[in-house]
CSV table of N, CA and C in Angstrom, one decimal:
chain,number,residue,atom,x,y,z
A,1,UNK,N,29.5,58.3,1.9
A,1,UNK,CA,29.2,57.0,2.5
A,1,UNK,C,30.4,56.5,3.3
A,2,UNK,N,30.2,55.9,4.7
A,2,UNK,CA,31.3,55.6,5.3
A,2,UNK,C,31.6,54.1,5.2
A,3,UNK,N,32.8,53.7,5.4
A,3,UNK,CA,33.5,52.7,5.3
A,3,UNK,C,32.2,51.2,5.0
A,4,UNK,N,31.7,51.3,6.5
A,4,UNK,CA,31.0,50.0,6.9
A,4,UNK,C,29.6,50.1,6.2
A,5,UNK,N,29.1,51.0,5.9
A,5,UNK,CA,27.5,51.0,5.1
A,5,UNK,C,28.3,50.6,3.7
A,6,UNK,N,29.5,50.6,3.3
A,6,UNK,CA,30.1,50.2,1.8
A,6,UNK,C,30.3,48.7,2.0
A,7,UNK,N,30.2,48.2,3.2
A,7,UNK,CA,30.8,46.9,3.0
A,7,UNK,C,29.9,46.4,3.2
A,8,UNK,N,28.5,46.2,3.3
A,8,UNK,CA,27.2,45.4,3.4
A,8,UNK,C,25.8,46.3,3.8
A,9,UNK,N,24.7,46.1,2.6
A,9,UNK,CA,23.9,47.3,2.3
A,9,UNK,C,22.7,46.3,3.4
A,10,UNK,N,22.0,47.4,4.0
A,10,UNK,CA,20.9,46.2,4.8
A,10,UNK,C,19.8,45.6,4.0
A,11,UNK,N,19.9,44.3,4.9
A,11,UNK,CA,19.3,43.5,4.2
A,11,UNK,C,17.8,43.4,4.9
A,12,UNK,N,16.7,43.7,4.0
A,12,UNK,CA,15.5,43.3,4.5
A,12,UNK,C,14.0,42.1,4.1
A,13,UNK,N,13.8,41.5,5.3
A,13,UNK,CA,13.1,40.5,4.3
A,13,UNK,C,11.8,41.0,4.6
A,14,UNK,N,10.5,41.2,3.2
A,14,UNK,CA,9.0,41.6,3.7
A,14,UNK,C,9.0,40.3,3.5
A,15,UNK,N,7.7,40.5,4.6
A,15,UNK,CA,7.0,39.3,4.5
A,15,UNK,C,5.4,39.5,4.8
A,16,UNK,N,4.3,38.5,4.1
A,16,UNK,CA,3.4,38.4,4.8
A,16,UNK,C,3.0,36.8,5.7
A,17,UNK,N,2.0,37.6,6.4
A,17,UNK,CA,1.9,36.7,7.9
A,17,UNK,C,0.5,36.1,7.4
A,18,UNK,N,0.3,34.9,7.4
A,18,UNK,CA,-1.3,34.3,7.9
A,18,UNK,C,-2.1,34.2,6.4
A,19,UNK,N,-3.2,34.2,7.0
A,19,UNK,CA,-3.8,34.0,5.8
A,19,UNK,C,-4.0,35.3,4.7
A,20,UNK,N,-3.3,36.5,4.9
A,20,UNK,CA,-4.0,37.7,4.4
A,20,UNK,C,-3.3,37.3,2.9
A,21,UNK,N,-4.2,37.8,2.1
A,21,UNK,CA,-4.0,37.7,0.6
A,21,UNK,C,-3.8,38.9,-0.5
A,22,UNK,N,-3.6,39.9,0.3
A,22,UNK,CA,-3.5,41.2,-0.1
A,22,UNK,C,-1.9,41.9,-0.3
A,23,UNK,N,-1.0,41.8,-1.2
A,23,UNK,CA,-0.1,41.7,-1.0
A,23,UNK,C,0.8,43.5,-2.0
A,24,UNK,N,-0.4,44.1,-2.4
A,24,UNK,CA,0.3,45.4,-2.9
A,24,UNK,C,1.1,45.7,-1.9
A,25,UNK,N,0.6,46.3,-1.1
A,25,UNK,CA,1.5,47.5,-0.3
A,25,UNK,C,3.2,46.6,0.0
A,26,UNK,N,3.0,45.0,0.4
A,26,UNK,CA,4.0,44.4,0.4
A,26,UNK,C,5.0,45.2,-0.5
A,27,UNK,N,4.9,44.5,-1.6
A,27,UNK,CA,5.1,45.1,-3.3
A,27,UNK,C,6.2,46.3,-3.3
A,28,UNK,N,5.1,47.3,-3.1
A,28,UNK,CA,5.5,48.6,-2.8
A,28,UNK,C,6.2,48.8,-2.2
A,29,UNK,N,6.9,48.1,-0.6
A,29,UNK,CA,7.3,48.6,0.2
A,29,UNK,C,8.8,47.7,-0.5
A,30,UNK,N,9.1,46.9,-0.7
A,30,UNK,CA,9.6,45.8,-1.1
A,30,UNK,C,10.6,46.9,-2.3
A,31,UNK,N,9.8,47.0,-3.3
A,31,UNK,CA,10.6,47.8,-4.5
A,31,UNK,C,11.1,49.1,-4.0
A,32,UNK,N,10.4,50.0,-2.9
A,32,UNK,CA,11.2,51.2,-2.3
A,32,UNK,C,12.3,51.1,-1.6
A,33,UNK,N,12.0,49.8,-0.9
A,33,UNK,CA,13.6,49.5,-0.1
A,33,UNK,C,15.0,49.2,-1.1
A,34,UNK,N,14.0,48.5,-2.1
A,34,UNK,CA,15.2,48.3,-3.4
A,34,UNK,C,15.8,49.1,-3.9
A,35,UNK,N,14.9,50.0,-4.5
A,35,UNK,CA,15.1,51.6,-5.1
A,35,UNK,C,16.3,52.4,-3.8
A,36,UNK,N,15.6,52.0,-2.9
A,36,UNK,CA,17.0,53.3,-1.7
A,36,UNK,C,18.2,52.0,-1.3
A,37,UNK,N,18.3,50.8,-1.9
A,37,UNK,CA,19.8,50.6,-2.4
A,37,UNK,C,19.6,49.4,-0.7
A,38,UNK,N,18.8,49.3,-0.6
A,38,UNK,CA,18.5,47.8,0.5
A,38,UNK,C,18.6,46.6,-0.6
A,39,UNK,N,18.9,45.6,0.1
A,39,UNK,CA,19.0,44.2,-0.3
A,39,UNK,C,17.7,43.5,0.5
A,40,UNK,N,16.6,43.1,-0.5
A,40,UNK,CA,15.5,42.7,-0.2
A,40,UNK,C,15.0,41.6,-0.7
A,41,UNK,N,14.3,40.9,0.1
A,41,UNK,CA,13.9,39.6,0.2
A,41,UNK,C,12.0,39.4,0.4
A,42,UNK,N,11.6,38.9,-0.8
A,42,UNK,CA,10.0,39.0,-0.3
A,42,UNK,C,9.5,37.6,0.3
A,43,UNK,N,8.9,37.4,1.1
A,43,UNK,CA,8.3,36.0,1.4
A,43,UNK,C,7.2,35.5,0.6
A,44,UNK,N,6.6,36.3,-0.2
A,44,UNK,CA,5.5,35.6,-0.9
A,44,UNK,C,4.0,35.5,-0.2
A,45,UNK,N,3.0,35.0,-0.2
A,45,UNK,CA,1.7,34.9,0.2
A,45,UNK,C,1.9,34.0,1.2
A,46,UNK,N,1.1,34.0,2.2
A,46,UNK,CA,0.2,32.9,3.2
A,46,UNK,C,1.4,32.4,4.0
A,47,UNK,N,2.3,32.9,4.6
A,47,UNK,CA,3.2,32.3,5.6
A,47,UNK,C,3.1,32.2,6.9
A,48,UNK,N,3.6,31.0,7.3
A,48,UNK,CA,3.3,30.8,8.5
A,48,UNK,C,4.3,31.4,9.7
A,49,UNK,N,3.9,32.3,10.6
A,49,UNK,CA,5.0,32.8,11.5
A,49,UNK,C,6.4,32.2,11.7
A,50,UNK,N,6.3,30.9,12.3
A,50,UNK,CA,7.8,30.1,12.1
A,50,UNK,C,8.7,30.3,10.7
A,51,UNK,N,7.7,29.9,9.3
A,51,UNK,CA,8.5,29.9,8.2
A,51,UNK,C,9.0,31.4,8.1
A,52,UNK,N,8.5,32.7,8.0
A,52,UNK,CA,8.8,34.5,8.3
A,52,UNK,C,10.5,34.3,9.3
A,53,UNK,N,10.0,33.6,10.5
A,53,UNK,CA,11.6,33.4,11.5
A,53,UNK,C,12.9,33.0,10.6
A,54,UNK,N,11.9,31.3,10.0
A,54,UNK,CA,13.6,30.9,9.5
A,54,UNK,C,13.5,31.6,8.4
A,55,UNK,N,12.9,32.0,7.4
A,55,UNK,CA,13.6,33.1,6.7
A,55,UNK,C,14.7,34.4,6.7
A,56,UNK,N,14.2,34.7,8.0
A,56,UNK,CA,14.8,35.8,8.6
A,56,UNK,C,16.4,35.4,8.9
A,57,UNK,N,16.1,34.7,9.8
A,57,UNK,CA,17.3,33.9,10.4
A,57,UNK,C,18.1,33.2,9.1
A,58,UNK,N,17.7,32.4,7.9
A,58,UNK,CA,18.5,31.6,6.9
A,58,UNK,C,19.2,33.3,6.4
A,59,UNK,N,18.5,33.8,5.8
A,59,UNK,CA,19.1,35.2,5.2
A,59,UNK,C,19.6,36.3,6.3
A,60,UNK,N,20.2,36.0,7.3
A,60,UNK,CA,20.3,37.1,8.0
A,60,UNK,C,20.4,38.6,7.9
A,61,UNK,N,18.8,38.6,8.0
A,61,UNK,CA,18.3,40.1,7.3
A,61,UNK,C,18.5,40.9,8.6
A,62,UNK,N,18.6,42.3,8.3
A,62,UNK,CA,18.6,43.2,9.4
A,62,UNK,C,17.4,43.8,9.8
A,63,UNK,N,16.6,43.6,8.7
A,63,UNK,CA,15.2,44.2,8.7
A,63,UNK,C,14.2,43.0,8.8
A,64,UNK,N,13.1,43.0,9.3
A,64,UNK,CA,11.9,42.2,9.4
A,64,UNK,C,10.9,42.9,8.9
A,65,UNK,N,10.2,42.8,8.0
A,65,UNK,CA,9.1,44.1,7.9
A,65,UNK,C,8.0,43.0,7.7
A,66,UNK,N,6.8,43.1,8.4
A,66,UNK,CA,6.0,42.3,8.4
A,66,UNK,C,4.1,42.9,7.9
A,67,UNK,N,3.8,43.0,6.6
A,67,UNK,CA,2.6,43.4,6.2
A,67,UNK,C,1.4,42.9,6.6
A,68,UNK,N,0.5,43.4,7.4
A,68,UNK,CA,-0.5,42.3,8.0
A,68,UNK,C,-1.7,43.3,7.9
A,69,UNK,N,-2.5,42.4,6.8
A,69,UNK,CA,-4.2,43.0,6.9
A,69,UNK,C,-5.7,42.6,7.4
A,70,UNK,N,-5.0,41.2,7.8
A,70,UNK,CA,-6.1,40.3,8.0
A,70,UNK,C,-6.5,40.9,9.6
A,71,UNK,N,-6.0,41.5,10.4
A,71,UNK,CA,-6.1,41.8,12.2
A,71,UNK,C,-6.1,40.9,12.8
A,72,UNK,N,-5.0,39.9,12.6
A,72,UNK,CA,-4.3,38.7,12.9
A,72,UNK,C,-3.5,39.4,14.0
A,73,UNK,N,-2.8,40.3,13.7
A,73,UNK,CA,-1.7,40.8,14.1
A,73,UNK,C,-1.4,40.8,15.7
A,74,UNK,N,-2.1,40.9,16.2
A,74,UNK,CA,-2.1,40.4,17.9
A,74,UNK,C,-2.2,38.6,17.9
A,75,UNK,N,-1.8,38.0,17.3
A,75,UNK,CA,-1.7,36.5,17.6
A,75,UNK,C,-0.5,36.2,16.7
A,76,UNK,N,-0.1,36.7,15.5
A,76,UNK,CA,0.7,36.5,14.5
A,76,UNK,C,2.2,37.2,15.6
A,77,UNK,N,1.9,38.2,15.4
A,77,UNK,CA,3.4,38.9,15.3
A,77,UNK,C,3.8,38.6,16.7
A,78,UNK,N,3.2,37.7,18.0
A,78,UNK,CA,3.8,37.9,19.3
A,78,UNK,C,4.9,36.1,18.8
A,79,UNK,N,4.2,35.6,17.5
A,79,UNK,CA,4.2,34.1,17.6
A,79,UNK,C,6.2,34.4,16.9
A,80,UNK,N,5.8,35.8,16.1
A,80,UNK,CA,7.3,36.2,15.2
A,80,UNK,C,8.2,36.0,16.0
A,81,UNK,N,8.1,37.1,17.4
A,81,UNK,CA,9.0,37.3,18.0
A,81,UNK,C,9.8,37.0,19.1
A,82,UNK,N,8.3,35.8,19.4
A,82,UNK,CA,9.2,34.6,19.8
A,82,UNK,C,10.0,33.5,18.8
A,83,UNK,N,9.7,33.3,18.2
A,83,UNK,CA,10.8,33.3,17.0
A,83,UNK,C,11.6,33.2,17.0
A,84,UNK,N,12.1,34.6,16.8
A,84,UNK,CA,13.2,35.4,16.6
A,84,UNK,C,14.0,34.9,18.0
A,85,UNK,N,13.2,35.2,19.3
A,85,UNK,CA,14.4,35.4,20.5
A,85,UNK,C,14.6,33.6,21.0
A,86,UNK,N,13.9,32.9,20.4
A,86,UNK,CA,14.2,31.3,20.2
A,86,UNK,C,16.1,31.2,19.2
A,87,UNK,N,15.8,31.5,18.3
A,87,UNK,CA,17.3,32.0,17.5
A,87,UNK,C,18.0,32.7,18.0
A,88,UNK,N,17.6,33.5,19.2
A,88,UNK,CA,18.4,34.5,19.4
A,88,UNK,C,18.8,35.5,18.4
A,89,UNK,N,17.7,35.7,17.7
A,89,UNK,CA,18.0,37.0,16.1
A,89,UNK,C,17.1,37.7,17.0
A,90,UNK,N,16.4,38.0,17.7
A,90,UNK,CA,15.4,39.2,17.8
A,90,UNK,C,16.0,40.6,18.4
A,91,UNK,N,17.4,40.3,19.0
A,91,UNK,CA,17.7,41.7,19.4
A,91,UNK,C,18.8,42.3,18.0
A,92,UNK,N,19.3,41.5,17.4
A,92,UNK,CA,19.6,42.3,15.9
A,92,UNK,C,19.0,42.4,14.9
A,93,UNK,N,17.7,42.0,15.1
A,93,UNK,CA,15.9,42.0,14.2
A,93,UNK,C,15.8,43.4,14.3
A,94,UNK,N,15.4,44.5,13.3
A,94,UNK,CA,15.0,45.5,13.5
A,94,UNK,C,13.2,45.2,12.8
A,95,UNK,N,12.3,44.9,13.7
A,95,UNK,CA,11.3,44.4,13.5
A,95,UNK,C,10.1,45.8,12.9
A,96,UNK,N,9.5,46.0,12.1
A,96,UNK,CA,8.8,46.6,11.8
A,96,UNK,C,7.4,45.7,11.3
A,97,UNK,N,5.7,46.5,11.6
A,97,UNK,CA,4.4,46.2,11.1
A,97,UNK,C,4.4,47.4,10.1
A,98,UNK,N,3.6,46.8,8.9
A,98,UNK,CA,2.9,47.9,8.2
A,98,UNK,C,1.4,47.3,8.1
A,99,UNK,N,0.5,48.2,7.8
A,99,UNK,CA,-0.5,47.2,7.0
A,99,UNK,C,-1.9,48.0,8.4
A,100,UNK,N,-3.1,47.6,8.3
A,100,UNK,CA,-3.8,48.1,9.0
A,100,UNK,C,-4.2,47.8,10.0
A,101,UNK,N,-4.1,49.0,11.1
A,101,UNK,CA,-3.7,47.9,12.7
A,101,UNK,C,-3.7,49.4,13.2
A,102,UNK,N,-4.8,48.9,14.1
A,102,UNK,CA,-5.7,49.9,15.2
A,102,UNK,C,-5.2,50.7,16.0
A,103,UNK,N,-5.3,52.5,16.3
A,103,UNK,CA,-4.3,52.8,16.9
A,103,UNK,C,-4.0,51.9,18.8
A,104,UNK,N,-5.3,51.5,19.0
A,104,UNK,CA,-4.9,51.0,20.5
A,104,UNK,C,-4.1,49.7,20.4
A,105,UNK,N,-4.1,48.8,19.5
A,105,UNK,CA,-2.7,48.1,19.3
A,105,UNK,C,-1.9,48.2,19.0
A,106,UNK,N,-1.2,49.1,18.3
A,106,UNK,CA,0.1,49.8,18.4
A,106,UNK,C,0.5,50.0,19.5
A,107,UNK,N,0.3,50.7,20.2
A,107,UNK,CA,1.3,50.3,21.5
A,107,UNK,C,1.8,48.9,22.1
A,108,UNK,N,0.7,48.4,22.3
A,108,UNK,CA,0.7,46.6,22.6
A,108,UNK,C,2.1,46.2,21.5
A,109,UNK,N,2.1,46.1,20.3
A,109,UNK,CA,2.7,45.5,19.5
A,109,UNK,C,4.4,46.6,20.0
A,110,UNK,N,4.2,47.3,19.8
A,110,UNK,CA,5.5,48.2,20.0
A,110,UNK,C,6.0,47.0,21.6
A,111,UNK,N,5.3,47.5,22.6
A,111,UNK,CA,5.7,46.9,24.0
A,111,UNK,C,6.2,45.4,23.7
A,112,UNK,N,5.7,44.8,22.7
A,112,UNK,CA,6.4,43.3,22.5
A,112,UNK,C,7.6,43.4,21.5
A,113,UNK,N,7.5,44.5,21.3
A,113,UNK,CA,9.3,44.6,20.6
A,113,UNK,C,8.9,45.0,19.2
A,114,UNK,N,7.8,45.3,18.6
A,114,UNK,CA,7.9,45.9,17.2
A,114,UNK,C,8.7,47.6,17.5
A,115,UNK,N,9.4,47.8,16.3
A,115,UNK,CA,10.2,48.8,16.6
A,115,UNK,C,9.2,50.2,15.8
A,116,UNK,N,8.4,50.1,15.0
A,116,UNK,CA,7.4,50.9,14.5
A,116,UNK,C,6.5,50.1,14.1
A,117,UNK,N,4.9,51.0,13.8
A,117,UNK,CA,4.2,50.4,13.0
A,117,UNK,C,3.8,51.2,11.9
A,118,UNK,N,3.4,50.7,10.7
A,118,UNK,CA,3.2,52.1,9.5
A,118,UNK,C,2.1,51.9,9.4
A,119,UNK,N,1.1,52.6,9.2
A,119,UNK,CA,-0.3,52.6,8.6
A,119,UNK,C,-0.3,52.8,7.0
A,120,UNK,N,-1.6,52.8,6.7
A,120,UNK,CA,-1.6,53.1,4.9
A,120,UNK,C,-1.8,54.4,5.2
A,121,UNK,N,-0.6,55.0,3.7
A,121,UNK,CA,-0.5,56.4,3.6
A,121,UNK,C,0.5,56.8,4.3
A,122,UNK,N,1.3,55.9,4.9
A,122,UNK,CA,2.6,55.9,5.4
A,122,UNK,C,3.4,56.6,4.2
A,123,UNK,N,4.4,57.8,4.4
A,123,UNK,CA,5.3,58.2,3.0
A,123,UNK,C,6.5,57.2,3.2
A,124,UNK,N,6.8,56.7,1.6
A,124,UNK,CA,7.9,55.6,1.5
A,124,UNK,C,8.9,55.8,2.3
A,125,UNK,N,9.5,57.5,1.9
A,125,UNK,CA,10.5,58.2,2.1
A,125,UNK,C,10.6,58.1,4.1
A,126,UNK,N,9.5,58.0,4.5
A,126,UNK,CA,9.5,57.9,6.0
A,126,UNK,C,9.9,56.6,6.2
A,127,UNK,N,9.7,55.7,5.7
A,127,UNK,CA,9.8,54.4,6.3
A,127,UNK,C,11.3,54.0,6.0
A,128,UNK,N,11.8,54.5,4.7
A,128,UNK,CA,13.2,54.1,4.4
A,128,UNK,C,14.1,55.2,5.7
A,129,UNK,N,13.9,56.1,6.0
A,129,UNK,CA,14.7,56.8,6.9
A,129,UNK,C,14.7,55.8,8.2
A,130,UNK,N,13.2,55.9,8.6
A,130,UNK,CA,13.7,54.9,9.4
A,130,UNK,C,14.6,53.9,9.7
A,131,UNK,N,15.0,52.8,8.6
A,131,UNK,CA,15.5,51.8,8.4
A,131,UNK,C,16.6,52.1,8.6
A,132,UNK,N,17.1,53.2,7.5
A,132,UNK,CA,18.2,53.5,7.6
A,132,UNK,C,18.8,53.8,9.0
A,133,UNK,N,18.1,54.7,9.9
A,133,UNK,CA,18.2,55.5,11.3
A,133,UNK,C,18.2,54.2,11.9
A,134,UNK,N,17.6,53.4,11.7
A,134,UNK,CA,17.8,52.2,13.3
A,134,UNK,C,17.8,50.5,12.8
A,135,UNK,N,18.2,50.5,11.8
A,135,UNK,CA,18.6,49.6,11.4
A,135,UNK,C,20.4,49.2,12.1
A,136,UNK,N,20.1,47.9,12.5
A,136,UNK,CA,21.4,47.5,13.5
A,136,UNK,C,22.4,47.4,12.4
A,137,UNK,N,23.3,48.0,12.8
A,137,UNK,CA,24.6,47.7,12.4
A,137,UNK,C,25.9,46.4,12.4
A,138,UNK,N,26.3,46.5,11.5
A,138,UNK,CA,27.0,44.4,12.2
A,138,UNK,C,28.7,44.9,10.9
């Protein structure tokens, strides 16, 4: 382990967006990041896009992971990330979707700055690599 990954483990906040009430896979993804040694932060049910920002921004998390099942997610997540580039956190936001979301929106969401999207059946072990791999450094 080198120097600077010893002096601050990434910090990630899940969260869910909007009305969706379905909150396992959150859960899941929440305790895996814990398990591979992230510092994690859950938002809890029914949040409103702004509240997801200042969370992000009060905890300056490195990660954004945003669970969305309702197919909100083309009105939700453009609202995140303006947000984010309002604070000026969005370019050290490493922004990620999970949750179920069509392949022809995936690209859309990517082009507005999501940095992946995971579908269900995503392997844990893939999503933590990710994080690890392009999660911003500070």
């Amino acid at each position: 382990m080198s120097a600077d990954q010893k002096q601050r483990s990434i910090r990630c906040l899940v969260a869910k967006v909007g009305l969706d009430g379905h909150d396992r896979g959150a859960h899941v993804i929440a305790r895996a990041f814990r398990d591979a040694g992230f510092e994690v932060i859950y938002s809890g049910l029914h949040k409103a896009p702004e509240e997801i920002v200042q969370a992000a921004v009060q905890e300056d998390v490195d990660v954004l992971g945003i669970s969305i099942l309702s197919g909100a997610h083309n009105t939700l997540i453009p609202k995140v990330v303006e947000g984010l580039e309002e604070y000026g956190a969005f370019e050290d936001t490493l922004l990620l979707v999970g949750g179920v979301i069509p392949d022809e929106d995936k690209q859309e969401l990517k082009e507005q700055g999501v940095a992946e999207v995971f579908g269900p059946g995503t392997e844990l072990e893939e999503t933590i690599q990710f994080v690890r791999e392009n999660a911003p450094r500070r």
